[in-house]
C-alpha positions as semicolon CSV with decimal commas, in nm:
position;residue;x (nm);y (nm);z (nm)
1;H;-4,099;0,680;-3,700
2;S;-4,227;0,604;-4,051
3;V;-4,396;0,289;-3,921
4;I;-4,595;0,493;-3,674
5;M;-4,696;0,739;-3,944
6;S;-4,809;0,456;-4,175
7;A;-5,008;0,297;-3,894
8;G;-5,159;0,636;-3,816
9;A;-5,255;0,684;-4,181
10;L;-5,408;0,337;-4,187
11;A;-5,607;0,414;-3,872
12;K;-5,745;0,732;-4,034
13;N;-5,867;0,524;-4,327
14;F;-6,075;0,303;-4,098
15;T;-6,208;0,561;-3,853
16;G;-6,581;0,589;-3,862
17;Q;-6,626;0,376;-4,173
18;V;-6,784;0,043;-4,214
19;P;-6,545;-0,180;-4,403
20;R;-6,659;-0,268;-4,750
21;E;-6,506;-0,498;-4,999
22;T;-6,322;-0,222;-5,179
23;T;-6,220;-0,062;-4,849
24;C;-6,094;-0,396;-4,718
25;K;-5,885;-0,442;-5,024
26;S;-5,741;-0,100;-4,978
27;G;-5,689;-0,172;-4,605
28;W;-5,503;-0,495;-4,677
29;E;-5,287;-0,315;-4,925
30;D;-5,214;-0,049;-4,665
31;L;-5,129;-0,319;-4,410
32;D;-4,909;-0,489;-4,665
33;S;-4,742;-0,157;-4,731
34;V;-4,692;-0,100;-4,357
35;A;-4,548;-0,450;-4,317
36;R;-4,304;-0,389;-4,605
37;N;-4,214;-0,056;-4,450
38;I;-4,150;-0,224;-4,115
39;E;-3,937;-0,490;-4,281
40;A;-3,737;-0,226;-4,469
41;N;-3,689;-0,021;-4,152
42;H;-3,588;-0,337;-3,965
43;A;-3,334;-0,421;-4,234
44;V;-3,191;-0,067;-4,224
45;F;-3,180;-0,076;-3,845
46;S;-3,013;-0,419;-3,849
47;Q;-2,751;-0,301;-4,098
48;R;-2,687;0,012;-3,894
49;T;-2,659;-0,195;-3,573
50;V;-2,423;-0,443;-3,738
51;G;-2,212;-0,151;-3,866
52;Q;-2,203;0,005;-3,518
53;L;-2,112;-0,329;-3,359
54;D;-1,833;-0,372;-3,614
55;D;-1,709;-0,020;-3,535
56;H;-1,717;-0,094;-3,163
57;A;-1,536;-0,424;-3,212
58;A;-1,265;-0,248;-3,414
59;A;-1,238;0,025;-3,149
60;L;-1,205;-0,240;-2,877
61;A;-0,937;-0,423;-3,075
62;N;-0,745;-0,097;-3,118
63;M;-0,784;-0,026;-2,747
64;R;-0,649;-0,372;-2,660
65;I;-0,350;-0,314;-2,886
66;R;-0,282;0,023;-2,723
67;I;-0,318;-0,127;-2,376
68;E;-0,078;-0,410;-2,462
69;R;0,176;-0,159;-2,598
70;Q;0,142;0,054;-2,287
71;E;0,184;-0,253;-2,067
72;Q;0,498;-0,351;-2,259
73;R;0,635;0,003;-2,217
74;L;0,561;-0,002;-1,845
75;C;0,726;-0,342;-1,802
76;A;1,032;-0,227;-1,994
77;T;1,050;0,091;-1,786
78;A;1,017;-0,108;-1,463
79;E;1,297;-0,342;-1,571
80;R;1,520;-0,045;-1,660
81;L;1,445;0,120;-1,327
82;E;1,523;-0,199;-1,142
83;T;1,849;-0,231;-1,335
84;V;1,941;0,127;-1,251
85;V;1,823;0,132;-0,890
86;A;1,916;-0,219;-0,771
87;P;2,298;-0,183;-0,754
88;P;2,300;0,146;-0,559
89;L;2,029;0,010;-0,330
90;E;2,231;-0,303;-0,258
91;A;2,541;-0,089;-0,198
92;L;2,342;0,127;0,044
93;R;2,213;-0,179;0,229
94;A;2,566;-0,318;0,258
95;E;2,697;0,017;0,383
96;V;2,420;0,045;0,641
97;E;2,490;-0,309;0,761
98;Q;2,861;-0,230;0,787
99;M;2,784;0,084;0,985
100;R;2,560;-0,113;1,219
101;Q;2,834;-0,370;1,277
102;H;3,084;-0,090;1,348
103;D;2,840;0,074;1,592
104;R;2,787;-0,259;1,771
105;Q;3,160;-0,313;1,805
106;E;3,207;0,041;1,933
107;I;2,927;-0,001;2,188
108;R;3,072;-0,335;2,305
109;A;3,412;-0,171;2,347
110;H;3,256;0,112;2,553
111;L;3,063;-0,138;2,766
112;D;3,376;-0,346;2,824
113;H;3,569;-0,032;2,921
114;L;3,291;0,072;3,163
115;A;3,282;-0,279;3,312
116;K;3,660;-0,267;3,370
117;Q;3,633;0,075;3,531
118;L;3,355;-0,047;3,760
119;Q;3,561;-0,353;3,851
120;E;3,864;-0,134;3,927
121;M;3,650;0,102;4,135
122;S;3,506;-0,191;4,324
123;E;3,855;-0,329;4,395
124;V;3,986;0,015;4,500
125;S;3,679;0,067;4,720
126;E;3,728;-0,275;4,881
127;Q;4,098;-0,209;4,938
128;A;4,023;0,136;5,084
129;S;3,758;-0,017;5,305
130;M;4,012;-0,272;5,436
131;E;4,272;-0,005;5,489
132;I;4,026;0,207;5,684
133;Q;3,889;-0,082;5,895
134;V;4,223;-0,152;6,069
135;P;4,274;0,206;6,192
136;L;3,902;0,235;6,278
137;R;3,926;-0,071;6,500
138;G;4,221;0,088;6,674
139;V;4,025;0,413;6,715
140;G;3,728;0,213;6,841
141;T;3,947;0,041;7,096
142;E;4,098;0,373;7,206
143;L;3,752;0,527;7,234
144;G;3,643;0,232;7,445
145;V;3,942;0,282;7,673
146;V;3,880;0,655;7,694
147;A;3,511;0,603;7,759
148;H;3,590;0,350;8,027
149;G;3,842;0,588;8,177
150;C;3,585;0,869;8,180
151;E;3,338;0,648;8,359
152;D;3,598;0,567;8,621
153;A;3,680;0,933;8,658
154;F;3,317;1,032;8,699
155;A;3,257;0,746;8,937
156;S;3,550;0,841;9,163
157;E;3,441;1,200;9,199
158;P;3,235;1,256;9,505
């Protein structure tokens, strides 16, 4: 800001005037003054920038330290949770597996029982079928005789 003002003041000195030896001397002095002003402002700005960069670097270092601490806390918490949760979880898995095995055995037993019942029913059905076939043959023979006798009776009627 001060550099712009100095340059503006210098420009006012030269506006509408023809440079003379005394004016040139004064102009060079003004330019020299502006250059010194710029250098001083640059130095102040550089120091301020370096200070800000140092502050930012310190803030970043603090942030890294906080992040590392938080990461360590999270890792420790995760390990504690795993230590606490792992045994009951394994016990639950074992219990579920045991229940599945028991259910499989129970289902196999039911299927075996049903297979035996079906086999027994098949044998009883076969035996009943054999027992019924003998009398049915006899009935069939008797029906054949009766039917033949009826034909003879109808044929002998005038």
